[in-house]
Amino acid sequence: MSTNFFRMDGKVAVVTGGGQGIGEAICRRLAGAGAKVGVFDMNADSANRVAREIGGVPLVGDLTKEADLDRVFGEIAAQAGPVDVLVNNAGVASRKGRDVPIWESVREDWEFVLGINVTGLVLCCKAVLPSMIERKYGRIVNIASIAGKEGNPKMAPYSASKAAVIALTKSLSKELVGKGDICVNSVAPAVIQTPILDQLDQSQINMMLSKIPLGRTGKPDEVAALVHFLSSSDCSFTTGFCFDISGGRATY
């Protein structure tokens, strides 16, 4: 039996939102397992910093713009090879300060959140799937949220977008059956200590923390450990599933 569990030597991974928070932790974890990691982020300084520190490839662009995606995925293919692993981590909780009841929301609140959390995710999947299908191998991990299962008050756009991520994961996994060793899974964290919390009022954060039996926020490294398994070739008989990492909040 091999002792090289979850090794990713020779694999090429792209992590969206890889310049900070959960995304940065995932980049570091996958690079530590031997993968060549494309650090995809809108912030050039962040993408370059993380890529430099892990020996990865900085990828700078807006995942909601198809022209940017064509360029970014062309860059990683030219520098490292076809993408074996896509981690759709990039996301927003709200337009800053716009965690409001549905009846106070405006169209822009919905379009902003769903544009990044859902449309951007789908466009990234479309960018890598033809090559994965051709080579009959791939791993896609979508970062959802416990809010997508339970619905957080005053966070309707975010909750709806993450429910969509969970459903998209299930749909895509079924579409890929019979096309090779391609697995698609999602991860639903509860509150994780990342800069995304800066978009929320403290009262909103306190409400979410009160629901967690372990009584604390999660750590980015804890999420990265789960994503590492789902990104590896060892994850070969699990697809279409949503893994909770919620400090005990979700027990169903």
mmCIF file with all atom_site columns, C-alpha atoms in Angstrom, residues 55-195:
data_model
loop_
_atom_site.group_PDB
_atom_site.id
_atom_site.type_symbol
_atom_site.label_atom_id
_atom_site.label_alt_id
_atom_site.label_comp_id
_atom_site.label_asym_id
_atom_site.label_entity_id
_atom_site.label_seq_id
_atom_site.pdbx_PDB_ins_code
_atom_site.Cartn_x
_atom_site.Cartn_y
_atom_site.Cartn_z
_atom_site.occupancy
_atom_site.B_iso_or_equiv
_atom_site.pdbx_formal_charge
_atom_site.auth_seq_id
_atom_site.auth_comp_id
_atom_site.auth_asym_id
_atom_site.auth_atom_id
_atom_site.pdbx_PDB_model_num
ATOM 1   C CA . GLY A 1 55  ? 6.285   28.379 -6.737  1.00 0.00 ? 55  GLY A CA 1
ATOM 2   C CA . GLY A 1 56  ? 2.987   28.740 -8.557  1.00 0.00 ? 56  GLY A CA 1
ATOM 3   C CA . VAL A 1 57  ? 1.675   30.751 -11.476 1.00 0.00 ? 57  VAL A CA 1
ATOM 4   C CA . PRO A 1 58  ? -0.031  34.119 -10.863 1.00 0.00 ? 58  PRO A CA 1
ATOM 5   C CA . LEU A 1 59  ? -3.268  34.498 -12.826 1.00 0.00 ? 59  LEU A CA 1
ATOM 6   C CA . VAL A 1 60  ? -4.923  37.908 -12.709 1.00 0.00 ? 60  VAL A CA 1
ATOM 7   C CA . GLY A 1 61  ? -8.394  38.579 -14.045 1.00 0.00 ? 61  GLY A CA 1
ATOM 8   C CA . ASP A 1 62  ? -12.134 38.898 -13.538 1.00 0.00 ? 62  ASP A CA 1
ATOM 9   C CA . LEU A 1 63  ? -13.847 35.508 -13.569 1.00 0.00 ? 63  LEU A CA 1
ATOM 10  C CA . THR A 1 64  ? -17.112 37.064 -14.751 1.00 0.00 ? 64  THR A CA 1
ATOM 11  C CA . LYS A 1 65  ? -15.487 38.175 -18.023 1.00 0.00 ? 65  LYS A CA 1
ATOM 12  C CA . GLU A 1 66  ? -15.026 35.462 -20.616 1.00 0.00 ? 66  GLU A CA 1
ATOM 13  C CA . ALA A 1 67  ? -12.189 37.317 -22.328 1.00 0.00 ? 67  ALA A CA 1
ATOM 14  C CA . ASP A 1 68  ? -10.270 37.313 -19.037 1.00 0.00 ? 68  ASP A CA 1
ATOM 15  C CA . LEU A 1 69  ? -10.928 33.595 -18.584 1.00 0.00 ? 69  LEU A CA 1
ATOM 16  C CA . ASP A 1 70  ? -9.700  32.794 -22.097 1.00 0.00 ? 70  ASP A CA 1
ATOM 17  C CA . ARG A 1 71  ? -6.478  34.641 -21.339 1.00 0.00 ? 71  ARG A CA 1
ATOM 18  C CA . VAL A 1 72  ? -5.998  33.254 -17.815 1.00 0.00 ? 72  VAL A CA 1
ATOM 19  C CA . PHE A 1 73  ? -6.575  29.612 -18.690 1.00 0.00 ? 73  PHE A CA 1
ATOM 20  C CA . GLY A 1 74  ? -4.418  30.059 -21.768 1.00 0.00 ? 74  GLY A CA 1
ATOM 21  C CA . GLU A 1 75  ? -1.616  31.318 -19.536 1.00 0.00 ? 75  GLU A CA 1
ATOM 22  C CA . ILE A 1 76  ? -1.735  28.378 -17.164 1.00 0.00 ? 76  ILE A CA 1
ATOM 23  C CA . ALA A 1 77  ? -1.874  25.905 -20.064 1.00 0.00 ? 77  ALA A CA 1
ATOM 24  C CA . ALA A 1 78  ? 1.166   27.524 -21.689 1.00 0.00 ? 78  ALA A CA 1
ATOM 25  C CA . GLN A 1 79  ? 3.206   27.671 -18.485 1.00 0.00 ? 79  GLN A CA 1
ATOM 26  C CA . ALA A 1 80  ? 2.190   24.458 -16.720 1.00 0.00 ? 80  ALA A CA 1
ATOM 27  C CA . GLY A 1 81  ? -0.066  22.332 -18.913 1.00 0.00 ? 81  GLY A CA 1
ATOM 28  C CA . PRO A 1 82  ? -3.779  21.457 -18.999 1.00 0.00 ? 82  PRO A CA 1
ATOM 29  C CA . VAL A 1 83  ? -5.745  21.931 -15.795 1.00 0.00 ? 83  VAL A CA 1
ATOM 30  C CA . ASP A 1 84  ? -6.358  18.758 -13.785 1.00 0.00 ? 84  ASP A CA 1
ATOM 31  C CA . VAL A 1 85  ? -7.976  20.417 -10.775 1.00 0.00 ? 85  VAL A CA 1
ATOM 32  C CA . LEU A 1 86  ? -10.255 23.456 -10.544 1.00 0.00 ? 86  LEU A CA 1
ATOM 33  C CA . VAL A 1 87  ? -11.198 24.847 -7.141  1.00 0.00 ? 87  VAL A CA 1
ATOM 34  C CA . ASN A 1 88  ? -13.978 27.410 -7.490  1.00 0.00 ? 88  ASN A CA 1
ATOM 35  C CA . ASN A 1 89  ? -13.347 29.330 -4.302  1.00 0.00 ? 89  ASN A CA 1
ATOM 36  C CA . ALA A 1 90  ? -13.852 32.978 -5.301  1.00 0.00 ? 90  ALA A CA 1
ATOM 37  C CA . GLY A 1 91  ? -16.985 34.483 -3.839  1.00 0.00 ? 91  GLY A CA 1
ATOM 38  C CA . VAL A 1 92  ? -18.586 37.465 -2.142  1.00 0.00 ? 92  VAL A CA 1
ATOM 39  C CA . ALA A 1 93  ? -21.041 37.667 0.743   1.00 0.00 ? 93  ALA A CA 1
ATOM 40  C CA . SER A 1 94  ? -22.772 40.860 -0.350  1.00 0.00 ? 94  SER A CA 1
ATOM 41  C CA . ARG A 1 95  ? -22.209 44.273 -1.749  1.00 0.00 ? 95  ARG A CA 1
ATOM 42  C CA . LYS A 1 96  ? -20.424 45.825 1.235   1.00 0.00 ? 96  LYS A CA 1
ATOM 43  C CA . GLY A 1 97  ? -22.911 46.924 3.840   1.00 0.00 ? 97  GLY A CA 1
ATOM 44  C CA . ARG A 1 98  ? -25.857 45.498 1.902   1.00 0.00 ? 98  ARG A CA 1
ATOM 45  C CA . ASP A 1 99  ? -26.781 42.623 4.235   1.00 0.00 ? 99  ASP A CA 1
ATOM 46  C CA . VAL A 1 100 ? -30.461 43.603 4.311   1.00 0.00 ? 100 VAL A CA 1
ATOM 47  C CA . PRO A 1 101 ? -33.895 41.915 4.270   1.00 0.00 ? 101 PRO A CA 1
ATOM 48  C CA . ILE A 1 102 ? -35.140 40.860 0.843   1.00 0.00 ? 102 ILE A CA 1
ATOM 49  C CA . TRP A 1 103 ? -37.708 43.651 0.701   1.00 0.00 ? 103 TRP A CA 1
ATOM 50  C CA . GLU A 1 104 ? -34.934 46.214 1.086   1.00 0.00 ? 104 GLU A CA 1
ATOM 51  C CA . SER A 1 105 ? -32.672 44.601 -1.510  1.00 0.00 ? 105 SER A CA 1
ATOM 52  C CA . VAL A 1 106 ? -32.242 46.025 -4.991  1.00 0.00 ? 106 VAL A CA 1
ATOM 53  C CA . ARG A 1 107 ? -31.511 44.370 -8.303  1.00 0.00 ? 107 ARG A CA 1
ATOM 54  C CA . GLU A 1 108 ? -27.813 45.302 -8.108  1.00 0.00 ? 108 GLU A CA 1
ATOM 55  C CA . ASP A 1 109 ? -27.413 43.377 -4.837  1.00 0.00 ? 109 ASP A CA 1
ATOM 56  C CA . TRP A 1 110 ? -28.542 40.175 -6.549  1.00 0.00 ? 110 TRP A CA 1
ATOM 57  C CA . GLU A 1 111 ? -26.693 40.683 -9.809  1.00 0.00 ? 111 GLU A CA 1
ATOM 58  C CA . PHE A 1 112 ? -23.405 41.427 -8.034  1.00 0.00 ? 112 PHE A CA 1
ATOM 59  C CA . VAL A 1 113 ? -23.452 38.360 -5.777  1.00 0.00 ? 113 VAL A CA 1
ATOM 60  C CA . LEU A 1 114 ? -24.884 35.845 -8.243  1.00 0.00 ? 114 LEU A CA 1
ATOM 61  C CA . GLY A 1 115 ? -22.630 37.133 -11.022 1.00 0.00 ? 115 GLY A CA 1
ATOM 62  C CA . ILE A 1 116 ? -19.515 36.171 -9.088  1.00 0.00 ? 116 ILE A CA 1
ATOM 63  C CA . ASN A 1 117 ? -20.722 33.210 -7.019  1.00 0.00 ? 117 ASN A CA 1
ATOM 64  C CA . VAL A 1 118 ? -22.710 31.425 -9.718  1.00 0.00 ? 118 VAL A CA 1
ATOM 65  C CA . THR A 1 119 ? -22.078 32.740 -13.230 1.00 0.00 ? 119 THR A CA 1
ATOM 66  C CA . GLY A 1 120 ? -18.337 33.098 -12.673 1.00 0.00 ? 120 GLY A CA 1
ATOM 67  C CA . LEU A 1 121 ? -18.153 29.550 -11.315 1.00 0.00 ? 121 LEU A CA 1
ATOM 68  C CA . VAL A 1 122 ? -19.986 28.141 -14.335 1.00 0.00 ? 122 VAL A CA 1
ATOM 69  C CA . LEU A 1 123 ? -17.738 30.019 -16.755 1.00 0.00 ? 123 LEU A CA 1
ATOM 70  C CA . CYS A 1 124 ? -14.635 28.623 -15.035 1.00 0.00 ? 124 CYS A CA 1
ATOM 71  C CA . CYS A 1 125 ? -16.031 25.092 -15.279 1.00 0.00 ? 125 CYS A CA 1
ATOM 72  C CA . LYS A 1 126 ? -16.725 25.592 -18.980 1.00 0.00 ? 126 LYS A CA 1
ATOM 73  C CA . ALA A 1 127 ? -13.145 26.759 -19.475 1.00 0.00 ? 127 ALA A CA 1
ATOM 74  C CA . VAL A 1 128 ? -11.567 23.551 -18.132 1.00 0.00 ? 128 VAL A CA 1
ATOM 75  C CA . LEU A 1 129 ? -14.093 20.809 -18.869 1.00 0.00 ? 129 LEU A CA 1
ATOM 76  C CA . PRO A 1 130 ? -13.369 20.185 -22.576 1.00 0.00 ? 130 PRO A CA 1
ATOM 77  C CA . SER A 1 131 ? -9.753  19.316 -21.748 1.00 0.00 ? 131 SER A CA 1
ATOM 78  C CA . MET A 1 132 ? -10.744 17.214 -18.733 1.00 0.00 ? 132 MET A CA 1
ATOM 79  C CA . ILE A 1 133 ? -13.223 15.255 -20.852 1.00 0.00 ? 133 ILE A CA 1
ATOM 80  C CA . GLU A 1 134 ? -10.657 14.781 -23.619 1.00 0.00 ? 134 GLU A CA 1
ATOM 81  C CA . ARG A 1 135 ? -8.074  13.467 -21.138 1.00 0.00 ? 135 ARG A CA 1
ATOM 82  C CA . LYS A 1 136 ? -10.708 11.582 -19.108 1.00 0.00 ? 136 LYS A CA 1
ATOM 83  C CA . TYR A 1 137 ? -9.477  13.004 -15.818 1.00 0.00 ? 137 TYR A CA 1
ATOM 84  C CA . GLY A 1 138 ? -10.373 15.940 -13.620 1.00 0.00 ? 138 GLY A CA 1
ATOM 85  C CA . ARG A 1 139 ? -11.379 17.185 -10.199 1.00 0.00 ? 139 ARG A CA 1
ATOM 86  C CA . ILE A 1 140 ? -13.651 20.177 -9.576  1.00 0.00 ? 140 ILE A CA 1
ATOM 87  C CA . VAL A 1 141 ? -14.298 21.414 -6.058  1.00 0.00 ? 141 VAL A CA 1
ATOM 88  C CA . ASN A 1 142 ? -16.857 24.159 -5.529  1.00 0.00 ? 142 ASN A CA 1
ATOM 89  C CA . ILE A 1 143 ? -16.851 26.171 -2.312  1.00 0.00 ? 143 ILE A CA 1
ATOM 90  C CA . ALA A 1 144 ? -20.480 26.550 -1.237  1.00 0.00 ? 144 ALA A CA 1
ATOM 91  C CA . SER A 1 145 ? -21.671 27.479 2.270   1.00 0.00 ? 145 SER A CA 1
ATOM 92  C CA . ILE A 1 146 ? -23.886 26.245 5.057   1.00 0.00 ? 146 ILE A CA 1
ATOM 93  C CA . ALA A 1 147 ? -26.010 29.277 4.135   1.00 0.00 ? 147 ALA A CA 1
ATOM 94  C CA . GLY A 1 148 ? -26.880 27.454 0.925   1.00 0.00 ? 148 GLY A CA 1
ATOM 95  C CA . LYS A 1 149 ? -28.557 24.717 2.979   1.00 0.00 ? 149 LYS A CA 1
ATOM 96  C CA . GLU A 1 150 ? -30.139 26.706 5.796   1.00 0.00 ? 150 GLU A CA 1
ATOM 97  C CA . GLY A 1 151 ? -30.498 30.258 4.453   1.00 0.00 ? 151 GLY A CA 1
ATOM 98  C CA . ASN A 1 152 ? -29.082 33.088 6.531   1.00 0.00 ? 152 ASN A CA 1
ATOM 99  C CA . PRO A 1 153 ? -31.357 36.051 7.306   1.00 0.00 ? 153 PRO A CA 1
ATOM 100 C CA . LYS A 1 154 ? -30.342 39.293 5.622   1.00 0.00 ? 154 LYS A CA 1
ATOM 101 C CA . MET A 1 155 ? -28.105 37.296 3.285   1.00 0.00 ? 155 MET A CA 1
ATOM 102 C CA . ALA A 1 156 ? -30.632 36.146 0.694   1.00 0.00 ? 156 ALA A CA 1
ATOM 103 C CA . PRO A 1 157 ? -28.445 36.745 -2.399  1.00 0.00 ? 157 PRO A CA 1
ATOM 104 C CA . TYR A 1 158 ? -25.528 34.897 -0.806  1.00 0.00 ? 158 TYR A CA 1
ATOM 105 C CA . SER A 1 159 ? -27.699 32.038 0.503   1.00 0.00 ? 159 SER A CA 1
ATOM 106 C CA . ALA A 1 160 ? -29.417 31.644 -2.864  1.00 0.00 ? 160 ALA A CA 1
ATOM 107 C CA . SER A 1 161 ? -26.107 31.700 -4.713  1.00 0.00 ? 161 SER A CA 1
ATOM 108 C CA . LYS A 1 162 ? -24.603 28.993 -2.515  1.00 0.00 ? 162 LYS A CA 1
ATOM 109 C CA . ALA A 1 163 ? -27.708 26.827 -2.842  1.00 0.00 ? 163 ALA A CA 1
ATOM 110 C CA . ALA A 1 164 ? -27.189 27.185 -6.585  1.00 0.00 ? 164 ALA A CA 1
ATOM 111 C CA . VAL A 1 165 ? -23.561 26.075 -6.210  1.00 0.00 ? 165 VAL A CA 1
ATOM 112 C CA . ILE A 1 166 ? -24.657 22.904 -4.404  1.00 0.00 ? 166 ILE A CA 1
ATOM 113 C CA . ALA A 1 167 ? -27.279 22.122 -7.072  1.00 0.00 ? 167 ALA A CA 1
ATOM 114 C CA . LEU A 1 168 ? -24.863 22.905 -9.923  1.00 0.00 ? 168 LEU A CA 1
ATOM 115 C CA . THR A 1 169 ? -22.368 20.496 -8.385  1.00 0.00 ? 169 THR A CA 1
ATOM 116 C CA . LYS A 1 170 ? -24.946 17.708 -8.406  1.00 0.00 ? 170 LYS A CA 1
ATOM 117 C CA . SER A 1 171 ? -26.062 18.449 -11.973 1.00 0.00 ? 171 SER A CA 1
ATOM 118 C CA . LEU A 1 172 ? -22.537 18.654 -13.371 1.00 0.00 ? 172 LEU A CA 1
ATOM 119 C CA . SER A 1 173 ? -21.421 15.460 -11.643 1.00 0.00 ? 173 SER A CA 1
ATOM 120 C CA . LYS A 1 174 ? -24.259 13.556 -13.329 1.00 0.00 ? 174 LYS A CA 1
ATOM 121 C CA . GLU A 1 175 ? -23.490 15.084 -16.731 1.00 0.00 ? 175 GLU A CA 1
ATOM 122 C CA . LEU A 1 176 ? -19.908 13.824 -16.469 1.00 0.00 ? 176 LEU A CA 1
ATOM 123 C CA . VAL A 1 177 ? -20.745 10.210 -15.676 1.00 0.00 ? 177 VAL A CA 1
ATOM 124 C CA . GLY A 1 178 ? -19.118 7.936  -18.242 1.00 0.00 ? 178 GLY A CA 1
ATOM 125 C CA . LYS A 1 179 ? -16.675 10.574 -19.420 1.00 0.00 ? 179 LYS A CA 1
ATOM 126 C CA . GLY A 1 180 ? -13.720 9.356  -17.392 1.00 0.00 ? 180 GLY A CA 1
ATOM 127 C CA . ASP A 1 181 ? -12.336 9.762  -13.897 1.00 0.00 ? 181 ASP A CA 1
ATOM 128 C CA . ILE A 1 182 ? -13.876 13.205 -13.345 1.00 0.00 ? 182 ILE A CA 1
ATOM 129 C CA . CYS A 1 183 ? -15.331 14.011 -9.931  1.00 0.00 ? 183 CYS A CA 1
ATOM 130 C CA . VAL A 1 184 ? -17.204 17.154 -8.926  1.00 0.00 ? 184 VAL A CA 1
ATOM 131 C CA . ASN A 1 185 ? -17.909 17.917 -5.273  1.00 0.00 ? 185 ASN A CA 1
ATOM 132 C CA . SER A 1 186 ? -18.713 20.907 -3.103  1.00 0.00 ? 186 SER A CA 1
ATOM 133 C CA . VAL A 1 187 ? -17.796 22.028 0.389   1.00 0.00 ? 187 VAL A CA 1
ATOM 134 C CA . ALA A 1 188 ? -20.152 23.934 2.697   1.00 0.00 ? 188 ALA A CA 1
ATOM 135 C CA . PRO A 1 189 ? -18.266 25.819 5.413   1.00 0.00 ? 189 PRO A CA 1
ATOM 136 C CA . ALA A 1 190 ? -19.886 27.666 8.276   1.00 0.00 ? 190 ALA A CA 1
ATOM 137 C CA . VAL A 1 191 ? -18.181 30.892 9.401   1.00 0.00 ? 191 VAL A CA 1
ATOM 138 C CA . ILE A 1 192 ? -14.482 30.842 8.509   1.00 0.00 ? 192 ILE A CA 1
ATOM 139 C CA . GLN A 1 193 ? -12.098 33.557 9.695   1.00 0.00 ? 193 GLN A CA 1
ATOM 140 C CA . THR A 1 194 ? -11.348 35.282 6.392   1.00 0.00 ? 194 THR A CA 1
ATOM 141 C CA . PRO A 1 195 ? -11.527 38.806 4.939   1.00 0.00 ? 195 PRO A CA 1
#
